[in-house]
Coordinates of C-alpha atoms in Angstrom, one line a residue:
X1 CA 114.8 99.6 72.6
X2 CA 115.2 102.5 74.8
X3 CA 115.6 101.7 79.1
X4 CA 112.6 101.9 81.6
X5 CA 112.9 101.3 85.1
X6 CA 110.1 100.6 87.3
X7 CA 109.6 101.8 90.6
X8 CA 107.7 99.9 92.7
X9 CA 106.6 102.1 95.6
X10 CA 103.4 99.4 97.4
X11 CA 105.5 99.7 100.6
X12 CA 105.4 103.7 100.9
X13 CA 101.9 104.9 98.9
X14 CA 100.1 101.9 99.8
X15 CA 101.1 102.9 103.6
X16 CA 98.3 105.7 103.4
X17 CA 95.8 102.7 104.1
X18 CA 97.7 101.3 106.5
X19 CA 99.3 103.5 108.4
X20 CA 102.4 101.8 106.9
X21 CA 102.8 99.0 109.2
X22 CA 103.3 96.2 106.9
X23 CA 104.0 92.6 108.3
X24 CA 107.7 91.7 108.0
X25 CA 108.0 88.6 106.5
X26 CA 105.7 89.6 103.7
X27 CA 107.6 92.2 102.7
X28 CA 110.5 90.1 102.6
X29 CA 108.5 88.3 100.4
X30 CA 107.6 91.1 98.2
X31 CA 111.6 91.9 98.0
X32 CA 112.1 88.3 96.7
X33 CA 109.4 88.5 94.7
X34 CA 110.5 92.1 92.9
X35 CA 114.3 91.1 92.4
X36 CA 112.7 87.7 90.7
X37 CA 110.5 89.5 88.6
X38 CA 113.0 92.2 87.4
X39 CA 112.0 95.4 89.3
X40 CA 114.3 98.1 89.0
X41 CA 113.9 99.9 92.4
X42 CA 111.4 99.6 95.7
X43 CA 110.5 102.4 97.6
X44 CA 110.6 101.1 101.0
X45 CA 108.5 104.3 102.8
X46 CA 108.7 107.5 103.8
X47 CA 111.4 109.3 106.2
X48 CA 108.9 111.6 108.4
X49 CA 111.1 113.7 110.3
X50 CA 108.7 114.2 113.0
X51 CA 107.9 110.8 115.1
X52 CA 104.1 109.7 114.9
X53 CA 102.8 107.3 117.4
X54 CA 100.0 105.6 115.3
X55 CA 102.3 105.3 112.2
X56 CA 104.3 102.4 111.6
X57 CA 108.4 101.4 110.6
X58 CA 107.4 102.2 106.7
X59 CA 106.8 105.6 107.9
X60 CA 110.2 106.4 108.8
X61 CA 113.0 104.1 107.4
X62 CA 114.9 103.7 109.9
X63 CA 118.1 101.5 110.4
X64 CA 115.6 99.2 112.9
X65 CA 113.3 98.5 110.0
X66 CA 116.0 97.6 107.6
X67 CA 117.9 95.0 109.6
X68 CA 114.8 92.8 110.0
X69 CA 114.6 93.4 106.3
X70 CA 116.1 90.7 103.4
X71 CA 117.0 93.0 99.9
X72 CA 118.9 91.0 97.6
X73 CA 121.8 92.3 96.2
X74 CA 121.0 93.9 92.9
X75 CA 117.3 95.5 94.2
X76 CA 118.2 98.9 94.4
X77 CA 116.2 100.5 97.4
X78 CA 114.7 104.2 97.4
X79 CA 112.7 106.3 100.2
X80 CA 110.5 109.3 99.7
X81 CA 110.5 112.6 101.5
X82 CA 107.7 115.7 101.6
X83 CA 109.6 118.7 100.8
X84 CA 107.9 121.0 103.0
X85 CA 108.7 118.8 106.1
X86 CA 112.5 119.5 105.5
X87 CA 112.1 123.5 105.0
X88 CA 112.8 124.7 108.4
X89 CA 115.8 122.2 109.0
X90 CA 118.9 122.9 108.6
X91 CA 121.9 120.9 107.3
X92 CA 123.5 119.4 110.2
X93 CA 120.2 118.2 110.9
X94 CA 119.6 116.3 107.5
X95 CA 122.8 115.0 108.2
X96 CA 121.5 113.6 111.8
X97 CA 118.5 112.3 109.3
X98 CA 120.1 110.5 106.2
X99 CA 123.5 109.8 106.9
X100 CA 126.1 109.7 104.3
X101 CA 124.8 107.5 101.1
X102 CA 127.9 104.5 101.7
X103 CA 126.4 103.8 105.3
X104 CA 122.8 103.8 104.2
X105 CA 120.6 100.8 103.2
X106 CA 119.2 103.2 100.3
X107 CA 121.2 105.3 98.0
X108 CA 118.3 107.2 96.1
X109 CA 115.9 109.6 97.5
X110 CA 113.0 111.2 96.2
X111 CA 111.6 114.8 96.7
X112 CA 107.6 115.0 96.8
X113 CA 106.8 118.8 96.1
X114 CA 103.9 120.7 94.7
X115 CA 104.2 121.9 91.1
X116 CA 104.1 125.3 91.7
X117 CA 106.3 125.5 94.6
X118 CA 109.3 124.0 92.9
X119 CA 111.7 126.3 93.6
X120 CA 111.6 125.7 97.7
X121 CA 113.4 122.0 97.3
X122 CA 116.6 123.4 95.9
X123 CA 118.0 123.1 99.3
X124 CA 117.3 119.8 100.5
X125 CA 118.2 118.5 97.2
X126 CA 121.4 120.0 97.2
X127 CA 122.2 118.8 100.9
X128 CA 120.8 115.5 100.0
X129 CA 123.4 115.2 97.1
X130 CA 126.1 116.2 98.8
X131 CA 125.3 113.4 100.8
X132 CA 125.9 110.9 97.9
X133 CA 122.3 110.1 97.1
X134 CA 120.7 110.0 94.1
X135 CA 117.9 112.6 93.8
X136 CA 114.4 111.9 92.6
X137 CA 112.4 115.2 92.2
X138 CA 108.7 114.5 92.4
X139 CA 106.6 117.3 91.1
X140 CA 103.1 117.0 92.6
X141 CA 100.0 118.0 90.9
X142 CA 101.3 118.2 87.7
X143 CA 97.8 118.5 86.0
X144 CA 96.6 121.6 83.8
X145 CA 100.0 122.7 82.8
X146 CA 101.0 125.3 80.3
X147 CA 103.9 125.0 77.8
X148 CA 105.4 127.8 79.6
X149 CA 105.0 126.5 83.0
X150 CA 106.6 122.9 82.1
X151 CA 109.4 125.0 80.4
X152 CA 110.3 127.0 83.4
X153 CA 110.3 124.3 85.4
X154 CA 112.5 122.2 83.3
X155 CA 115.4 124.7 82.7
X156 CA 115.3 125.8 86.7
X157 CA 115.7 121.9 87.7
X158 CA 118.0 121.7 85.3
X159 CA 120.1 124.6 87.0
X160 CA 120.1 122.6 90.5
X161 CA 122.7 120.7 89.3
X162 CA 121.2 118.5 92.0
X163 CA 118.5 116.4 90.6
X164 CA 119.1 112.9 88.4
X165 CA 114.9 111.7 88.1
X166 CA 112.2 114.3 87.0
X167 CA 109.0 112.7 88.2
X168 CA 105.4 114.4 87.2
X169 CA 102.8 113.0 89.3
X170 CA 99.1 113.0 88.7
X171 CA 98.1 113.7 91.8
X172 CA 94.2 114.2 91.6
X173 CA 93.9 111.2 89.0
X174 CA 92.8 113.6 86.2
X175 CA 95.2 113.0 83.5
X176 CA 94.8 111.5 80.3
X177 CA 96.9 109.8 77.2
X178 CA 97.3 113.0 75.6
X179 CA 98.0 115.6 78.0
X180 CA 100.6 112.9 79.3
X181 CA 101.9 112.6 75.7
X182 CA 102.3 116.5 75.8
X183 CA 103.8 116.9 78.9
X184 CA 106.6 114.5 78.3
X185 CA 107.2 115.8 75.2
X186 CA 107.3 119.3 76.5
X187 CA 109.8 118.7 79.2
X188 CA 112.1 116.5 77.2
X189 CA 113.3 119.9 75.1
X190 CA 114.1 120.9 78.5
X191 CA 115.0 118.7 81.1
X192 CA 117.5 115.7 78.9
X193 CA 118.0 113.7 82.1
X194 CA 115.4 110.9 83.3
X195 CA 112.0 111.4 83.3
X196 CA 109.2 109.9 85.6
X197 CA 105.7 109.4 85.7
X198 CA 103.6 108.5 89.1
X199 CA 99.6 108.1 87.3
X200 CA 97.0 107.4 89.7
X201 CA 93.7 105.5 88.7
X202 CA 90.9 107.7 89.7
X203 CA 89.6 107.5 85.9
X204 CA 91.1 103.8 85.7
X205 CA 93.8 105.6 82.7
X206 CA 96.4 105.0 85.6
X207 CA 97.8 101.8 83.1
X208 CA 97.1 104.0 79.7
X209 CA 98.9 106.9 80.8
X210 CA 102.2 105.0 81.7
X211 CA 102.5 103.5 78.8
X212 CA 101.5 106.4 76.9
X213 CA 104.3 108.3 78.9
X214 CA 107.2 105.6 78.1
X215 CA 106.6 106.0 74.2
X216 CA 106.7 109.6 74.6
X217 CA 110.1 109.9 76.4
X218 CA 109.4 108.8 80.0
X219 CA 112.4 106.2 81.5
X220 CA 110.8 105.7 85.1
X221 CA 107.4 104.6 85.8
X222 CA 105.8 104.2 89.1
X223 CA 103.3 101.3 90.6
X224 CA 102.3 99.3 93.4
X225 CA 101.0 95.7 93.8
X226 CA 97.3 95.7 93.1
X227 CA 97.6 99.3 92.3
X228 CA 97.5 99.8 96.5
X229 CA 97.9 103.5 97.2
X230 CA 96.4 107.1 98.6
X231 CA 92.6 107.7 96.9
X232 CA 91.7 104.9 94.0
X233 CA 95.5 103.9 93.6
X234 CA 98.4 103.6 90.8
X235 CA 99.4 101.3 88.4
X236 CA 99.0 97.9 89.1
X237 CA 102.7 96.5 89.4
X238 CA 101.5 93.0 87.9
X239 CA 99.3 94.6 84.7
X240 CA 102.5 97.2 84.3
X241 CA 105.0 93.9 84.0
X242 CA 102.6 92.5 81.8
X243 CA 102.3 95.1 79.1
X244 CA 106.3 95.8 79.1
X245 CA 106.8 92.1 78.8
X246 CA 104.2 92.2 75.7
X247 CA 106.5 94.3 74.5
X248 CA 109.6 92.5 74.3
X249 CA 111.3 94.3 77.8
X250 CA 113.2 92.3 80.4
X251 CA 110.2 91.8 82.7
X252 CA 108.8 88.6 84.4
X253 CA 105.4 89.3 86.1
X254 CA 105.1 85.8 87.1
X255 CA 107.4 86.0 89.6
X256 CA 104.8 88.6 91.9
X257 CA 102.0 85.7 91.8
X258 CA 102.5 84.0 95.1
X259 CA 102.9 87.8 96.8
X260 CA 99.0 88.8 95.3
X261 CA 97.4 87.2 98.1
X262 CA 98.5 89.2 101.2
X263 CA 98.0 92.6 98.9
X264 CA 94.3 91.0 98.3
X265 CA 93.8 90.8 102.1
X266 CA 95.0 94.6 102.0
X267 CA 92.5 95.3 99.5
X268 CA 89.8 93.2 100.7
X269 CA 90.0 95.6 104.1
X270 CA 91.2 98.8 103.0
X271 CA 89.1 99.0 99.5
X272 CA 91.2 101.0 97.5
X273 CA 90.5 101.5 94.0
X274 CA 88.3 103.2 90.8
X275 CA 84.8 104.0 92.0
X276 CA 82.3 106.5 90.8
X277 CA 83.4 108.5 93.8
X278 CA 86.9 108.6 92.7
X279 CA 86.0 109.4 89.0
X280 CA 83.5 112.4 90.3
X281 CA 86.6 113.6 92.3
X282 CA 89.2 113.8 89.2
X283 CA 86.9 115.5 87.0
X284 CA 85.9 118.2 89.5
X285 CA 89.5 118.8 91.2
X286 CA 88.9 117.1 94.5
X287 CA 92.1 115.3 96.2
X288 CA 91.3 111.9 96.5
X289 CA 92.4 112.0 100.6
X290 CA 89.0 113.2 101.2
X291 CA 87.4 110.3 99.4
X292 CA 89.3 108.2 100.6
X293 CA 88.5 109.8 104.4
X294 CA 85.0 110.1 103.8
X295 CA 84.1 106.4 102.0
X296 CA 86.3 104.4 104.6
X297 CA 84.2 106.3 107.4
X298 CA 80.8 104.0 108.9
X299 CA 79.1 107.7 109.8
X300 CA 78.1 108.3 106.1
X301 CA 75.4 106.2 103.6
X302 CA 75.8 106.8 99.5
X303 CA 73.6 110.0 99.8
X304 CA 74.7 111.6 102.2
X305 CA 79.0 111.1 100.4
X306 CA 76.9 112.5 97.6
X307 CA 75.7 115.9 99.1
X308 CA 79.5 116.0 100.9
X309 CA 81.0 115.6 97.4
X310 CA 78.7 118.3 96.0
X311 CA 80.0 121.0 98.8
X312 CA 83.6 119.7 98.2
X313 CA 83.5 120.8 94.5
X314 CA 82.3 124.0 95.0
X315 CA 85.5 124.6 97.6
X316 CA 89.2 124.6 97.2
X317 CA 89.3 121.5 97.4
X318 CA 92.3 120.5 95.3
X319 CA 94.8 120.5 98.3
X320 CA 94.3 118.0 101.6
X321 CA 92.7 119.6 104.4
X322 CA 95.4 118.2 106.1
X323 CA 98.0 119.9 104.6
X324 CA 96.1 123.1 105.4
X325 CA 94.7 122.1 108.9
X326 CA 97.0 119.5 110.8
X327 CA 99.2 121.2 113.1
X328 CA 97.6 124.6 111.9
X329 CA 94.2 124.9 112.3
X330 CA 95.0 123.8 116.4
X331 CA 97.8 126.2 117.0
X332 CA 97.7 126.8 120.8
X333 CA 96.1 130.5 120.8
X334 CA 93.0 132.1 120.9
X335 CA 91.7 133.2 117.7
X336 CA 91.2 137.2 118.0
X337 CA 89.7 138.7 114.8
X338 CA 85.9 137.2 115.0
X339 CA 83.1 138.1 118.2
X340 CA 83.5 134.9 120.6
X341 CA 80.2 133.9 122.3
X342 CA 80.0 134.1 126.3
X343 CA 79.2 130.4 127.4
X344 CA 78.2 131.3 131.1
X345 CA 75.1 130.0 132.0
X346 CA 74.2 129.7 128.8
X347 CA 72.0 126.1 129.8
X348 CA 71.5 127.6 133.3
X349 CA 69.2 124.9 135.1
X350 CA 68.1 123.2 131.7
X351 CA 68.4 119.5 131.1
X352 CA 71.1 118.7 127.7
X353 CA 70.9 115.8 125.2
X354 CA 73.8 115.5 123.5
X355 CA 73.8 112.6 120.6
X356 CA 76.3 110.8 118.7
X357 CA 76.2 108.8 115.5
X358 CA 76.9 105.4 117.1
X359 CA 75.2 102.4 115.7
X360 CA 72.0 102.3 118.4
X361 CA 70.6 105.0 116.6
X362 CA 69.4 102.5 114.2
X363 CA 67.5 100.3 116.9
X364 CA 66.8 102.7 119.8
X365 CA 65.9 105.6 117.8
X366 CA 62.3 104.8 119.4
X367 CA 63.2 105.7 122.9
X368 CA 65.4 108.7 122.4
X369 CA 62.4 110.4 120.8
X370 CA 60.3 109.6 123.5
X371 CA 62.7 111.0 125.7
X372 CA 62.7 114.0 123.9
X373 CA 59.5 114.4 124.3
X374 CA 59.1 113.5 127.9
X375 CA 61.8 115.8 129.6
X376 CA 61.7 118.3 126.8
X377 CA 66.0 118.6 126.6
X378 CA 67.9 120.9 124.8
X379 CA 69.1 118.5 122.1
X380 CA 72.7 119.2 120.9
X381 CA 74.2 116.9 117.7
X382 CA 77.5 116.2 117.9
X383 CA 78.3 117.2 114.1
X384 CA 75.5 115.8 111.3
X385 CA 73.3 113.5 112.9
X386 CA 71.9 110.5 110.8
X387 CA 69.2 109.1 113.0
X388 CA 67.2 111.7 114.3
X389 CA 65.1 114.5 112.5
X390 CA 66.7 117.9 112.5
X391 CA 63.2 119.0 113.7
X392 CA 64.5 117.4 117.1
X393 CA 67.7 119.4 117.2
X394 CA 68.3 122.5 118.9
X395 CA 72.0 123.0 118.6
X396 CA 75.2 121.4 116.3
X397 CA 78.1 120.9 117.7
X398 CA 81.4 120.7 115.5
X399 CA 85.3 121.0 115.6
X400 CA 86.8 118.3 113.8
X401 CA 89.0 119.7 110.7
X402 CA 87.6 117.0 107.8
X403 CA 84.2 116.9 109.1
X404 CA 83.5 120.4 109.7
X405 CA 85.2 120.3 106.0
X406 CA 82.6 117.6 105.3
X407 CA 79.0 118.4 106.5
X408 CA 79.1 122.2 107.7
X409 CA 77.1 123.6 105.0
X410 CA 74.7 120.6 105.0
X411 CA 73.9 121.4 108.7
X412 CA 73.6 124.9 108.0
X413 CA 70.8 124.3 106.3
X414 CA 68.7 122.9 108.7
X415 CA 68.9 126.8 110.1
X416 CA 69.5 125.5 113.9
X417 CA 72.7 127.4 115.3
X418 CA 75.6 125.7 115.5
X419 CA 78.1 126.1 118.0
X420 CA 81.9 125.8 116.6
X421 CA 85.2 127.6 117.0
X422 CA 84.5 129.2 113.1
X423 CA 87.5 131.2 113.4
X424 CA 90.2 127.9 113.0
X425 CA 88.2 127.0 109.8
X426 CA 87.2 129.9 108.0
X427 CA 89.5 130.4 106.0
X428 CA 89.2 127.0 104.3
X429 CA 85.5 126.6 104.1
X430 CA 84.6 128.2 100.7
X431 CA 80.6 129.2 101.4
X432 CA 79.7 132.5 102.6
X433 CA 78.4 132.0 106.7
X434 CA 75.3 133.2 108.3
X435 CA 76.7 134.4 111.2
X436 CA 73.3 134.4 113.3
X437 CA 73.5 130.6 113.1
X438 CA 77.2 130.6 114.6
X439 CA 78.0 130.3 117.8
X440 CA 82.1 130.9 117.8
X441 CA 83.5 129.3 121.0
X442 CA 86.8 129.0 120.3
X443 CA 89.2 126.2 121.3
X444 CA 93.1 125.0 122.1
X445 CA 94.5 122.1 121.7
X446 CA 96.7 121.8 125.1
X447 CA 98.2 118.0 126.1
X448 CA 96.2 116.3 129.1
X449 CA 93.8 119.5 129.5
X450 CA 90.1 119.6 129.8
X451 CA 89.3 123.2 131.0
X452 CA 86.8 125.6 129.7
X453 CA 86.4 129.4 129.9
X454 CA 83.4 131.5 129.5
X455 CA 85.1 131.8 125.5
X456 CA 86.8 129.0 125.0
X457 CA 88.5 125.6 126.1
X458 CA 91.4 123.9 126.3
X459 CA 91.3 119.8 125.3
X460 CA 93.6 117.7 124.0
X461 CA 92.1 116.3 121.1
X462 CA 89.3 118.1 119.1
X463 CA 87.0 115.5 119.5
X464 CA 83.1 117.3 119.0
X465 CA 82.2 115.2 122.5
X466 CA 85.2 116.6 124.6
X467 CA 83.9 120.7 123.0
X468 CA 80.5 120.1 124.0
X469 CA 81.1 119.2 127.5
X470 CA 84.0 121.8 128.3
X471 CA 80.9 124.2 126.3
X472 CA 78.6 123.0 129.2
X473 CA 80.6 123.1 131.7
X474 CA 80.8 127.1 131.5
X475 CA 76.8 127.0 130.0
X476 CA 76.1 125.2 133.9
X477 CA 73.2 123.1 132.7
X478 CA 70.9 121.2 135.1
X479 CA 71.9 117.8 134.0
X480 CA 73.3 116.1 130.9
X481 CA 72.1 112.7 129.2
X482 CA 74.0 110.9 126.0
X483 CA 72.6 109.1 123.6
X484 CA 74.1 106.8 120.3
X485 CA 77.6 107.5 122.4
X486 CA 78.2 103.9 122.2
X487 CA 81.9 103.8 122.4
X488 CA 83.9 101.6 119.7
X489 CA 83.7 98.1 119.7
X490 CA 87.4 97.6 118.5
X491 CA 89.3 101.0 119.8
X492 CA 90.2 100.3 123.4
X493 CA 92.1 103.1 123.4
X494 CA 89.5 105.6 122.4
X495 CA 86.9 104.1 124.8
X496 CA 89.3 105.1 127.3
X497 CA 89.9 108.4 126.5
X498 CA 86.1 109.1 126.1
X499 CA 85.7 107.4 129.3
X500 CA 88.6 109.7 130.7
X501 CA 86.9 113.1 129.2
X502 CA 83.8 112.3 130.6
X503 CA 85.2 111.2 134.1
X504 CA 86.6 114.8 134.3
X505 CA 83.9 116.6 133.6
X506 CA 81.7 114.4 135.8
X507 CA 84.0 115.3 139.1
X508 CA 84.6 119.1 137.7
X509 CA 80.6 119.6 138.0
X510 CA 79.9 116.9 140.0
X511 CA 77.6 115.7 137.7
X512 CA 77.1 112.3 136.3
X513 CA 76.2 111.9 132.9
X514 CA 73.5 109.5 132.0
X515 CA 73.2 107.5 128.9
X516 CA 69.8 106.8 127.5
X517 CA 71.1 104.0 124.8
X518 CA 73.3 101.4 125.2
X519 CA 77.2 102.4 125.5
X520 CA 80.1 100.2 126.1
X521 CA 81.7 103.5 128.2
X522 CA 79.9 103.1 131.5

């Protein structure tokens, strides 16, 4: 009987639900649990390079995490890197990072990088192993390969001279048992070394295809307790463990019993898993991130994630808007190659509704409407609104990178004009624009600003409710109501940066803003 080794890596994909902050003593739990049950390695989390405040300890594998930690002796303990987060530092720096192997609580670590951009890890591989670690070389979206393309990758990995696990990953969840059967096979007449496979269970194969990779060559297989991950999951540790056992390998699945129930409470709130959602995504080459964004998110109902879907699979949709838009769509300069609009006066002396999607819109609908047609506003909708008629609606207003990503071409057909700084998103929108319906105000992100200029702003988050007041404040409207801005019930923090934008532009215009629905912000 040949070797397997399974990686169990709940701690670091499962932290895409939870921001990876994981309760201590459970994990030292699960650490028990996985030496008792024969587990070969745990991936404890990431190393991001750059420090997030929302994120938690998992997130960054540092020496503080690891001494509150309990590993027993013979659990060998990995992290994860993204390749592209290490391209632009240099090696003293990865030094500063990792450390020398012998002083580190982890001796292997593993390389996330896209298929086709192979060739830019060489580098942190190679520093890495000079560093005494073990190298696991994660190829990313490993679906829809050619003989030719698994071939070239194999003999170039081979000449790093750097790498010890080959890992192909399913990354939109659209493999099956045969292409996995081919793939291994392929690569195994070129890459003789350990291979990996990381199957994810958008089309529920996530089980089928990890077995089916271990009888055609695979050594390492990936999963997670309760199949916990990013989109629909892996593997489910526990039904992995099973099937080896069944098949006469050292593992004892019984041992992860009395870990299931805090990985239920997980699941219970974070609802990971195979849905028709996640099946629809696979099939038509969306990443599962955006499902995973857009069915964890109170603004949308089953229709309306069924019209998003539908524009998602007619975009290029196949890589995270994230990794396209975070950091880049924001840069802090104003966008120069489409016609800006002049905001000046643009409201001059008129009265301005803008609405939100909060939860009153479902019980004060009544009186908004009457509003409406009382004072006769311009009405303004801070992206898609799901309350009110679009017959109601004079403007949209949108900047948020997913969202626009999510219902711009649905509001484009209502045929009202929607203000938005297009220029940040064009590029990554895949349906031709009517540019009559676009009003292009542009915008910066700048830290503690709210200013606005007759083309553009400056805020510090692109929140659609901080755009559209810096957009009034250069249109100079008469007066400007809210309603279904209700604030969140269990984000102080965000209720007091709403409360913070809208004290600002209150004294900037001295103008105070008056909510026709019930809000928790005044």
């Amino acid at each position: 009987m040949k070797k397997v080794k399974v990686l169990d890596c709940t701690c670091r994909d499962g932290g895409y639900y939870n921001l990876w902050n994981f309760k201590i003593h459970e994990i030292n739990n699960y650490l028990q649990a996985c030496y008792k049950s024969k587990i070969d390695i745990v991936e404890i989390g990431f190393v991001f390079p750059k420090k997030n405040l929302h994120l938690g300890p998992f997130a960054y594998s540092k020496k503080s995490l690891f001494d509150k930690l309990i590993i027993p002796n013979n659990l060998s303990i990995c992290v994860m890197i993204n390749a592209k987060d290490f391209y632009n530092i240099n090696v003293n720096e990865v030094n500063k990072i990792f450390g020398h192997s012998k002083k580190n609580f982890f001796k292997i670590v593993r390389v996330a990088i896209n298929f086709d951009e192979f060739q830019k890890g060489m580098e942190i591989t190679k520093s890495l192993k000079k560093l005494g670690y073990k190298i696991g070389f994660n190829l990313m979206q490993a679906h829809n390969k050619s003989t030719n393309q698994i071939k070239n990758v194999g003999q170039a990995v081979s000449k790093f001279n750097s790498i010890d696990y080959l890992y192909f990953a399913d990354s939109l969840g659209v493999m099956d048992p045969m292409y996995v059967r081919f793939f291994c096979k392929t690569l195994r007449r070129f890459w003789k070394k350990d291979i990996g496979i990381h199957a994810h269970n958008n089309k529920s194969f996530a089980l089928l295809n990890s077995i089916e990779a271990i009888e055609s060559g695979a050594t390492m297989v990936d999963s997670t307790i309760l199949g916990m991950g990013r989109g629909a999951g892996n593997v489910c540790t526990e039904n992995l463990l099973c099937e080896l056992k069944s098949k006469k390998y050292k593992y004892k699945p019984e041992n992860l019993i009395n870990i299931l129930p805090y990985f239920e409470s997980l699941k219970n709130k974070y609802k990971w898993g195979p849905s028709y959602f996640y099946h629809f995504s696979s099939v038509n080459n969306i990443h599962p991130s955006y499902i995973q964004k857009v069915i964890s998110s109170p603004k949308y109902n089953y229709s309306q994630i069924g019209k998003i879907l539908g524009n998602l699979s007619k975009q290029n949709s196949h890589v995270f808007s994230q990794d396209n838009l975070d950091n880049e769509v924001y840069k802090s300069n104003v966008s120069e190659n489409l016609p800006k609009f002049n905001a000046t006066n643009f409201f001059l002396n008129k009265k301005i509704l803008i609405l939100g999607s909060g939860e009153t819109g479902k019980n004060e609908l009544k009186q908004v409407k009457e509003f409406i047609k009382k004072n006769k506003p311009t009405v303004l909708s801070l992206n898609n609104n799901p309350f009110l008629n679009s017959r109601y609606i004079d403007f949209y207003v949108c900047c948020y990178d997913y969202r626009v990503y999510f219902e711009l071409s649905e509001i484009l057909r209502n045929k009202k004009p929607v203000i938005i700084p297009i220029q940040k998103f064009k590029k990554n929108i895949g349906f031709q624009l009517n540019n009559k319906k676009i009003i292009n105000y542009d915008l910066i992100i700048k830290n503690y600003s709210f200013n606005s200029f007759p083309e553009y702003c400056e805020i510090d988050k692109p929140l659609a409710l901080a755009y559209a007041l810096a957009f009034c404040q250069e249109a100079n409207p008469a007066s400007v109501n809210f309603a279904f801005i209700d604030g969140y019930k269990n984000d102080i923090k965000e209720n007091k940066y709403l409360t913070q934008v809208i004290n600002k532009f209150e004294k900037k215009n001295s103008k105070k803003i008056n909510f026709i629905t019930t809000t928790i912000l005044n």
